[in-house]
GROMACS .gro file of C-alpha atoms in nm:
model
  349
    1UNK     CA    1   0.000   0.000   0.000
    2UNK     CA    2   0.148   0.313  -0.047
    3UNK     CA    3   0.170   0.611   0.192
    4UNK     CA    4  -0.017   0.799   0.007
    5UNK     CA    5  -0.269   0.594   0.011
    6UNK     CA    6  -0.271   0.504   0.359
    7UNK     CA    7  -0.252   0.886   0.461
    8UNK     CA    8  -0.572   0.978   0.216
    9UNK     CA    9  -0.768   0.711   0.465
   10UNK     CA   10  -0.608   0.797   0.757
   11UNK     CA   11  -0.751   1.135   0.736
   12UNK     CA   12  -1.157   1.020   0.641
   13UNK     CA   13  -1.114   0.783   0.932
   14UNK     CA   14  -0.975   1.007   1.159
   15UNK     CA   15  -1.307   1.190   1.144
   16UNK     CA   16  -1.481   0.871   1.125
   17UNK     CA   17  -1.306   0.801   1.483
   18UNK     CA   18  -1.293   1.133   1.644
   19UNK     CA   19  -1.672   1.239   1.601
   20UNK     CA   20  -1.878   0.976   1.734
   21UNK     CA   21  -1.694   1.050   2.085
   22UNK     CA   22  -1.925   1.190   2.283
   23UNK     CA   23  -1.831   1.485   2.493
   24UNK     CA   24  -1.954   1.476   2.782
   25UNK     CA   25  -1.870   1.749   3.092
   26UNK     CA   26  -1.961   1.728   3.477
   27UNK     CA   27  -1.865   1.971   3.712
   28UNK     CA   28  -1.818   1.967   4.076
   29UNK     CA   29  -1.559   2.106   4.369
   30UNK     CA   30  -1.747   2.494   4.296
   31UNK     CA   31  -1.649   2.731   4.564
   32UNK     CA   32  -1.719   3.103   4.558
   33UNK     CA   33  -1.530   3.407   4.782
   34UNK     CA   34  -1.738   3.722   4.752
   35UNK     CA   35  -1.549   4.080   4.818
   36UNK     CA   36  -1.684   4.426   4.951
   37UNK     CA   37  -1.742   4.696   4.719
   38UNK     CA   38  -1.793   5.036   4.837
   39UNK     CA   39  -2.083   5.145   4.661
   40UNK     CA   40  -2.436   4.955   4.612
   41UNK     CA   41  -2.402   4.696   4.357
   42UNK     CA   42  -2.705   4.445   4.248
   43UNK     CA   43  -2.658   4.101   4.328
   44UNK     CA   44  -2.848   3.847   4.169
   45UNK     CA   45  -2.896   3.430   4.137
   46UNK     CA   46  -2.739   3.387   3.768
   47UNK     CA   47  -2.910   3.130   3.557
   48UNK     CA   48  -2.969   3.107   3.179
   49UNK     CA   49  -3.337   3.186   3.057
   50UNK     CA   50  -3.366   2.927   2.775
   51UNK     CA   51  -3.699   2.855   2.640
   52UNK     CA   52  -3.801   2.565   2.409
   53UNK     CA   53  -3.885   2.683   2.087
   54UNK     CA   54  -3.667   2.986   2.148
   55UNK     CA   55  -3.384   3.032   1.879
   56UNK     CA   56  -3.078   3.273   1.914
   57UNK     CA   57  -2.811   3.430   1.636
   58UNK     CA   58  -2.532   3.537   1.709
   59UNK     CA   59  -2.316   3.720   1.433
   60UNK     CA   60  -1.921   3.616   1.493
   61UNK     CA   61  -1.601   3.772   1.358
   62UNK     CA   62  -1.296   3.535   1.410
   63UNK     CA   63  -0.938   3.629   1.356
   64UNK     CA   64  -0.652   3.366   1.402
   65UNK     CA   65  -0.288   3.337   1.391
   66UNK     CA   66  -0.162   3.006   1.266
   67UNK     CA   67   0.194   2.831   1.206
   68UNK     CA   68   0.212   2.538   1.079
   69UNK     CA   69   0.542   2.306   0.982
   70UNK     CA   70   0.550   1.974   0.818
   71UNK     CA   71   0.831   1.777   0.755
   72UNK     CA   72   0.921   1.436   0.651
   73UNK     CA   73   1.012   1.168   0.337
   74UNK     CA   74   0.618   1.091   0.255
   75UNK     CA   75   0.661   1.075  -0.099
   76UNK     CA   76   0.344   1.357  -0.134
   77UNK     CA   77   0.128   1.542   0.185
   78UNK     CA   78  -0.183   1.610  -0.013
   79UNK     CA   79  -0.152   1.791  -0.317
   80UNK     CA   80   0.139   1.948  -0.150
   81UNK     CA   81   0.501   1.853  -0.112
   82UNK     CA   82   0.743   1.814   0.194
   83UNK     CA   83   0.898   2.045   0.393
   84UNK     CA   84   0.595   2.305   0.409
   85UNK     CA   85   0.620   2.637   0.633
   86UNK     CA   86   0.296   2.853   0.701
   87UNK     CA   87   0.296   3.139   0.859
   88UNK     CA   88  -0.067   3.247   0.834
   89UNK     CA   89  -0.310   3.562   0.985
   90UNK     CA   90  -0.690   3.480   0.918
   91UNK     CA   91  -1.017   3.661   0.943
   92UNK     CA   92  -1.354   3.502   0.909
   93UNK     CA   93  -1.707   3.623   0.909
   94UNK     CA   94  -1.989   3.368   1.009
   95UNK     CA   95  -2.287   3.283   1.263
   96UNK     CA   96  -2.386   3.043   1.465
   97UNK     CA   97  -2.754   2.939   1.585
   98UNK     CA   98  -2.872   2.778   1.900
   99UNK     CA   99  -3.218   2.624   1.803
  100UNK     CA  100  -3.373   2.555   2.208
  101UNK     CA  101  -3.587   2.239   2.331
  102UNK     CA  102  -3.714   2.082   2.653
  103UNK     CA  103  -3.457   1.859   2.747
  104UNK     CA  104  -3.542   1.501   2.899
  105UNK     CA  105  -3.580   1.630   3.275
  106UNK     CA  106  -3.715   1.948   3.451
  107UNK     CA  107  -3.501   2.229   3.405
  108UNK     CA  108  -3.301   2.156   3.132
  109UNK     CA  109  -3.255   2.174   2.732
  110UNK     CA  110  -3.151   2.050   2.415
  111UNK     CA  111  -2.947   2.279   2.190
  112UNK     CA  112  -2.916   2.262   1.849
  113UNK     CA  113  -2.579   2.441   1.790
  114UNK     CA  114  -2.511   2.529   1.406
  115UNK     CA  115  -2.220   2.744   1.337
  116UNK     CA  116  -2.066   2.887   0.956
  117UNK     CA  117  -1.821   3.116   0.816
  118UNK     CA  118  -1.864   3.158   0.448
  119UNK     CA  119  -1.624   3.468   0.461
  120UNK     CA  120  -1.267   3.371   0.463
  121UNK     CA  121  -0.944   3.662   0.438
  122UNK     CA  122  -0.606   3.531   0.449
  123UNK     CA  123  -0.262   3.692   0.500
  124UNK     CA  124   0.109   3.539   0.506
  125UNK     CA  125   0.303   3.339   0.387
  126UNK     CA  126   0.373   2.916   0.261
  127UNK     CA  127   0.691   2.783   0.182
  128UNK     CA  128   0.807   3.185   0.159
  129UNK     CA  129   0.554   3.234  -0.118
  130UNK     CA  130   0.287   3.533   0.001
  131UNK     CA  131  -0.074   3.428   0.042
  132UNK     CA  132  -0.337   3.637   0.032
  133UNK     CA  133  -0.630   3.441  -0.124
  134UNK     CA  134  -0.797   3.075  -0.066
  135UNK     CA  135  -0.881   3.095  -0.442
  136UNK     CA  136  -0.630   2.845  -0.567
  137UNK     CA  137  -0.700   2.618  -0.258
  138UNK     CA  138  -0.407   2.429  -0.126
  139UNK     CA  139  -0.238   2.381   0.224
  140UNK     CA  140  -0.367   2.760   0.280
  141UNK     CA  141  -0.722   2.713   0.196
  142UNK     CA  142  -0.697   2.403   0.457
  143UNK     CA  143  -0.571   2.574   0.766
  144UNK     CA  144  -0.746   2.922   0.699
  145UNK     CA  145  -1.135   2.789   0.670
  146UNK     CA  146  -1.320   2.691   0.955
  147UNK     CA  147  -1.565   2.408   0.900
  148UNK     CA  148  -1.914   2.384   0.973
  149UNK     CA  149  -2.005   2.303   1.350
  150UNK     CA  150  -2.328   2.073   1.366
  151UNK     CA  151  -2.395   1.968   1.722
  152UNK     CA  152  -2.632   1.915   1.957
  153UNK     CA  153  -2.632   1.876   2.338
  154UNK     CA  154  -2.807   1.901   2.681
  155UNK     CA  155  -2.740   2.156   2.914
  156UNK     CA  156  -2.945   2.296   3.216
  157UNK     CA  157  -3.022   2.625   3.364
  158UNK     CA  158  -2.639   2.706   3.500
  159UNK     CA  159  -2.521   2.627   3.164
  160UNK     CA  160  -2.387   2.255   3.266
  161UNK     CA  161  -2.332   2.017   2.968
  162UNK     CA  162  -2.526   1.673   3.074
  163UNK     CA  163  -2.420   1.336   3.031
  164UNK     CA  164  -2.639   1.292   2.740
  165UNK     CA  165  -2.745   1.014   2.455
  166UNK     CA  166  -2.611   1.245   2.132
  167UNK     CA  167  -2.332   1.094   1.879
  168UNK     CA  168  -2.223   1.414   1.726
  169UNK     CA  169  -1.988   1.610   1.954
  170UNK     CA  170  -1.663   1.631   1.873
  171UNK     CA  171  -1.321   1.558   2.068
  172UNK     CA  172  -1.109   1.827   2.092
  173UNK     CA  173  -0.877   1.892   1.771
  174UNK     CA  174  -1.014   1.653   1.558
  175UNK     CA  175  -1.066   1.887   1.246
  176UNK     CA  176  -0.744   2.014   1.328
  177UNK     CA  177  -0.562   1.664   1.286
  178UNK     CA  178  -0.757   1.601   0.941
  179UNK     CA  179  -0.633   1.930   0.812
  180UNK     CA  180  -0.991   1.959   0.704
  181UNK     CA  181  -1.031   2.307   0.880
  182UNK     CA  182  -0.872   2.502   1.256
  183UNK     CA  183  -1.048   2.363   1.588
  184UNK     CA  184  -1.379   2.419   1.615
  185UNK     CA  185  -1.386   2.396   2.004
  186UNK     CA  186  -1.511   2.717   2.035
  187UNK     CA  187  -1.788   2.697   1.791
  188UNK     CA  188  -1.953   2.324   1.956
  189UNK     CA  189  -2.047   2.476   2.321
  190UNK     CA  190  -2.287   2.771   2.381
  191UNK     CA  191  -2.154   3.105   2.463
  192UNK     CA  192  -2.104   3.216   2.875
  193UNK     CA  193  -1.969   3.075   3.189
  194UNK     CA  194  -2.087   2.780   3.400
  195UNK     CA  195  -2.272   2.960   3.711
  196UNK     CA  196  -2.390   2.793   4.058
  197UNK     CA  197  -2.693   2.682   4.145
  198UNK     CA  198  -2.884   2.915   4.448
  199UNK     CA  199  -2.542   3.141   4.444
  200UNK     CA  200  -2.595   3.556   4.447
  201UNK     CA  201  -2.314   3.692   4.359
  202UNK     CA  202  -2.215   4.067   4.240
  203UNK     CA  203  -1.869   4.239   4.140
  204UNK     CA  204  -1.580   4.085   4.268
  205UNK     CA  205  -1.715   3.684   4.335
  206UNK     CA  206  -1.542   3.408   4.212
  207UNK     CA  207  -1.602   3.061   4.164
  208UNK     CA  208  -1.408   2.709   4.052
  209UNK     CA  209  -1.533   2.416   3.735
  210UNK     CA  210  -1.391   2.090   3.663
  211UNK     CA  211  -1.524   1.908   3.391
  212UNK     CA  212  -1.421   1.606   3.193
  213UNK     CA  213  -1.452   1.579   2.820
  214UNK     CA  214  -1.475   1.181   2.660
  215UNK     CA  215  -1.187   1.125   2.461
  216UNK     CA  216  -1.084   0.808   2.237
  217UNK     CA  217  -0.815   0.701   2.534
  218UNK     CA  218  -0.979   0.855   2.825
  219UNK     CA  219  -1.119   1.132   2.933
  220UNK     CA  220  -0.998   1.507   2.947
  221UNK     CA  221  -0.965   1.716   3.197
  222UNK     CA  222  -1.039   2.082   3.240
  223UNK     CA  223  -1.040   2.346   3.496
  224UNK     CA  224  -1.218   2.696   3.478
  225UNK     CA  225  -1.211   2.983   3.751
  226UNK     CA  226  -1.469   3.275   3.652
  227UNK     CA  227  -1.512   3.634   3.809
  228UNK     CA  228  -1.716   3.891   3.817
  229UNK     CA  229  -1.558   4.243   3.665
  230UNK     CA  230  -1.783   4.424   3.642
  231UNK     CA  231  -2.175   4.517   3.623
  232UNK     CA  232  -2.257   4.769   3.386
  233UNK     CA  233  -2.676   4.917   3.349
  234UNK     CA  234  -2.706   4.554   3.510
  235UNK     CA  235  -2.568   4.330   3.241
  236UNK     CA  236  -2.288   4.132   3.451
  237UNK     CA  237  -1.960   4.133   3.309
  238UNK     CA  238  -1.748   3.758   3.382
  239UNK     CA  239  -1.452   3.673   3.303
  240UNK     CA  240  -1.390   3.282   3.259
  241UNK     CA  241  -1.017   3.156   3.195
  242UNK     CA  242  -1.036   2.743   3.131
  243UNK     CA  243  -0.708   2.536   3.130
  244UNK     CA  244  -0.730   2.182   2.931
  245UNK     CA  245  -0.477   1.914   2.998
  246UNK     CA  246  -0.256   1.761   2.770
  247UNK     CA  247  -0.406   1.492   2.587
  248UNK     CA  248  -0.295   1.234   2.354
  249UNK     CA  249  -0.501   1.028   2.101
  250UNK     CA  250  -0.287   0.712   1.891
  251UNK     CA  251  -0.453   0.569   1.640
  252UNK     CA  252  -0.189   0.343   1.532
  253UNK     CA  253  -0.382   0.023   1.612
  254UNK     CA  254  -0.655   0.105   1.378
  255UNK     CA  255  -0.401   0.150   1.113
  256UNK     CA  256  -0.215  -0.130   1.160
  257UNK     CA  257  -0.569  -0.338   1.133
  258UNK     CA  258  -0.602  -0.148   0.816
  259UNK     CA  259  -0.299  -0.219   0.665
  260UNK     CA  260  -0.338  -0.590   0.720
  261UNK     CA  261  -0.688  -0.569   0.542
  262UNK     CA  262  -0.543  -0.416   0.253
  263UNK     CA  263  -0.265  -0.694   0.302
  264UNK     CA  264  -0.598  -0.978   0.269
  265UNK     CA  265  -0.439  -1.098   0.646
  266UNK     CA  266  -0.615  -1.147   0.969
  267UNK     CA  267  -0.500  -0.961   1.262
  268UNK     CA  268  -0.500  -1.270   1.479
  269UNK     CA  269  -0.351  -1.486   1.196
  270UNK     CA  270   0.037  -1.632   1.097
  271UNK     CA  271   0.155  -1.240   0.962
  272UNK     CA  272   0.460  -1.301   0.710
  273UNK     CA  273   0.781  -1.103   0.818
  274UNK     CA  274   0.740  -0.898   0.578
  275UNK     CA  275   0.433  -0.776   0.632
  276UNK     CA  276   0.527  -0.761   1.005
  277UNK     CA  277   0.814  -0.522   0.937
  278UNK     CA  278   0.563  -0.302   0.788
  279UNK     CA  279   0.295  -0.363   1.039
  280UNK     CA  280   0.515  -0.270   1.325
  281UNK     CA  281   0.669   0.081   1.099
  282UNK     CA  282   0.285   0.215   1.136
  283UNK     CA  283   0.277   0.508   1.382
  284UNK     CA  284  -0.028   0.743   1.379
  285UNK     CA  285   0.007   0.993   1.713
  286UNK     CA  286  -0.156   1.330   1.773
  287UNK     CA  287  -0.027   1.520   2.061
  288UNK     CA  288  -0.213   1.837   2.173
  289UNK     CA  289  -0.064   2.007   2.486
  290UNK     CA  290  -0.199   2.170   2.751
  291UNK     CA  291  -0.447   2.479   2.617
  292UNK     CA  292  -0.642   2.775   2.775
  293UNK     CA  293  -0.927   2.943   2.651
  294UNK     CA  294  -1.021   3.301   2.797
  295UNK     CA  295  -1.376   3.409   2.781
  296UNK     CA  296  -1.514   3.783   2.853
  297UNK     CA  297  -1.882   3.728   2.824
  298UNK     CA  298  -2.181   4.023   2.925
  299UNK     CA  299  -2.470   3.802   3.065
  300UNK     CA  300  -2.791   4.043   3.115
  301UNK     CA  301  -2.943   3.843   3.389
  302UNK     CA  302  -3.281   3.979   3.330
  303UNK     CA  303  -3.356   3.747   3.033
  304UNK     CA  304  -3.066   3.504   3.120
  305UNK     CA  305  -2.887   3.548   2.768
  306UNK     CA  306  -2.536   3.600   2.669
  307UNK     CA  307  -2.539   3.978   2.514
  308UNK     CA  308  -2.189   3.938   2.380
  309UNK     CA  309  -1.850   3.707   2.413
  310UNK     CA  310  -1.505   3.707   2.347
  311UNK     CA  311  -1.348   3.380   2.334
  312UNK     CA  312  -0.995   3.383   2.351
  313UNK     CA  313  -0.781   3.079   2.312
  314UNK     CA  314  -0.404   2.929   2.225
  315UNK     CA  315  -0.369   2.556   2.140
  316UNK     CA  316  -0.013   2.386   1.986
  317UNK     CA  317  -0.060   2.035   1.827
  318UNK     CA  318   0.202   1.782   1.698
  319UNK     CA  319   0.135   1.470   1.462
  320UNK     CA  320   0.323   1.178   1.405
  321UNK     CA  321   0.264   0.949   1.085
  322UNK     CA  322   0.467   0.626   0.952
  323UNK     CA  323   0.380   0.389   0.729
  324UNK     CA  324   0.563   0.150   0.440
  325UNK     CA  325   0.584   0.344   0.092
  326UNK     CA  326   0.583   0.169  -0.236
  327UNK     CA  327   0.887   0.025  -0.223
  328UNK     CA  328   0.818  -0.108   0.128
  329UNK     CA  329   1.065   0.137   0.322
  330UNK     CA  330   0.908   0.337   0.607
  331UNK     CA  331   0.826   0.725   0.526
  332UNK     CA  332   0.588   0.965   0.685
  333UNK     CA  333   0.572   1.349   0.812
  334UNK     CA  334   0.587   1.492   1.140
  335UNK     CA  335   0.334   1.818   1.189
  336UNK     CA  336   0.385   2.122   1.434
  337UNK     CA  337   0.102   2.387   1.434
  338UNK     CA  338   0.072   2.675   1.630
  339UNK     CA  339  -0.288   2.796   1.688
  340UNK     CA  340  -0.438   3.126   1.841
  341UNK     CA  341  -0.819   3.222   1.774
  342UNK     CA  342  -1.039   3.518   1.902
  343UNK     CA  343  -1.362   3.509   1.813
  344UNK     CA  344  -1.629   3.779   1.866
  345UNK     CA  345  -1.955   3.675   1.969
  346UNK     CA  346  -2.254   3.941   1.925
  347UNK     CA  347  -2.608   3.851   1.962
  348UNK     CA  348  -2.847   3.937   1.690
  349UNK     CA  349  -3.151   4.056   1.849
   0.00000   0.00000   0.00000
């Protein structure tokens, strides 16, 4: 088989894989410290006023800085060729829509989340050549264009994700390790802050998140601490920084299964040395390290709905991938990239 091959499939499985994983986030350990301000402030139980049948817009401006390096002996990466060097700045104009339902128990809702950005601008450079259009596609067109997001999940009234039944959530980075578009992480979870049940809180208060996000070898873990900056004509002001570990997903296995189906052999069979030597060359890895995200959100308490939100967040990925070429010898590539998104959340009312 040749590496060229095998990488085409590697990539429309590695979707196949990552997708069905559900994500799934629980929370618990939430403490709060409250300090003194010296004028009146209001002080209020925060909760989110979602209504079934109720359907939000919210227009979204995303810029992004992006480097990206890929090096290696694949005989082709694409349509492109080895080494490649991208140093990219990208603006994109979209939406996304949060289409509201009962949920399964009292107090809490489905969410149809559907976010797009059919306005693209690029800037920078690949291979030291200067981009500044997606017309012509190639590596460019790739990393600059954010997918479509098409999720749905349960949440209740302090914004909690449930354990829930859905298939389509996505584990972190997976559109990032098909090349097929930059992380949509941002995009697949409604706007605003996790809040505390029966907690008034004002200017100043803080409180603590863990959650846990399903990945293919285990889950992930994340940690958020928000605060209140400010209230301003009563639409609270909270500022939510969320740390995600270090995660690792190898999906070598699969592709060694693979590569003895293409070889007509049974993974539990006599394997010909051979065909070992190139079973055993097969290395699929994708490293992301450990990533915050930074959100500013306005929350008008009055309604319960996220007036604005800026999501800020940085996230570096490596990918490892090895496999026998033509002529049976191992080649492959080995992938850095570099990621930092804002995106601009403004409800359309």
């Amino acid at each position: 088989m040749t590496s060229r091959r095998l990488l085409a499939i590697a990539f429309v499985a590695l979707l196949v894989a990552c997708n069905p994983s559900t994500a799934t986030t629980t929370t618990g350990g939430a403490t709060s410290t409250s300090s003194t301000s010296s004028e009146p402030v209001p002080a209020r139980d925060l909760a989110y006023g979602y209504e079934a049948g109720q359907s939000l817009r919210y227009d979204v401006m995303v810029t992004q800085d992006i480097t990206f390096t890929a090096t290696g002996d694949a005989p082709g990466f694409g349509d492109a060729s080895l080494p490649i060097d991208a140093d990219l700045v990208t603006e994109s104009q979209g939406h996304t829509t949060y289409a509201i339902e009962e949920g399964q128990s009292p107090d809490t809702f489905t969410i149809d989340i559907a976010a797009r950005f059919p306005e693209t601008r690029v800037a920078g450079s690949v291979n030291g050549d200067t981009v500044n259009s997606l017309e012509e596609g190639g590596v460019e067109a790739d990393l600059a264009r954010i997918e479509p997001v098409d999720v749905t999940i349960a949440v209740n009234e302090v914004g909690r994700i449930l354990e829930d039944e859905f298939d389509d959530a996505t584990v972190l980075g997976a559109d990032l390790a098909a090349l097929t578009g930059l992380t949509n992480d941002l995009f697949a979870v409604p706007v605003g802050p996790l809040f505390e049940r029966g907690s008034v809180v004002t200017i100043g208060d803080r409180w603590e998140t863990e959650s846990s996000l399903d990945g293919k070898n285990g889950p992930v873990e994340a940690r958020s601490e928000s605060e209140i900056t400010d209230i301003v004509d009563g639409v609270f002001v909270i500022e939510t920084t969320t740390v995600t570990d270090t995660y690792q997903v190898d999906f070598s296995e699969e592709f060694r299964n693979l590569y003895l189906e293409f070889a007509e052999l049974e993974s539990d069979g006599e394997i010909p040395p051979e065909v070992r030597d190139g079973l055993d060359a097969i290395e699929f890895v994708i490293t992301v390290d450990e990533s915050s995200t930074v959100e500013v959100a306005h929350f008008d308490p009055s309604d319960g709905l996220v007036r604005s939100s800026t999501k800020t967040s940085a996230t570096r990925l490596t990918m490892t991938f090895r496999a026998p070429d033509d002529s049976e010898e191992t080649s492959g590539f080995e992938i850095t990239l570099d990621l930092t998104q804002m995106a601009v959340f403004t409800l359309d009312r």
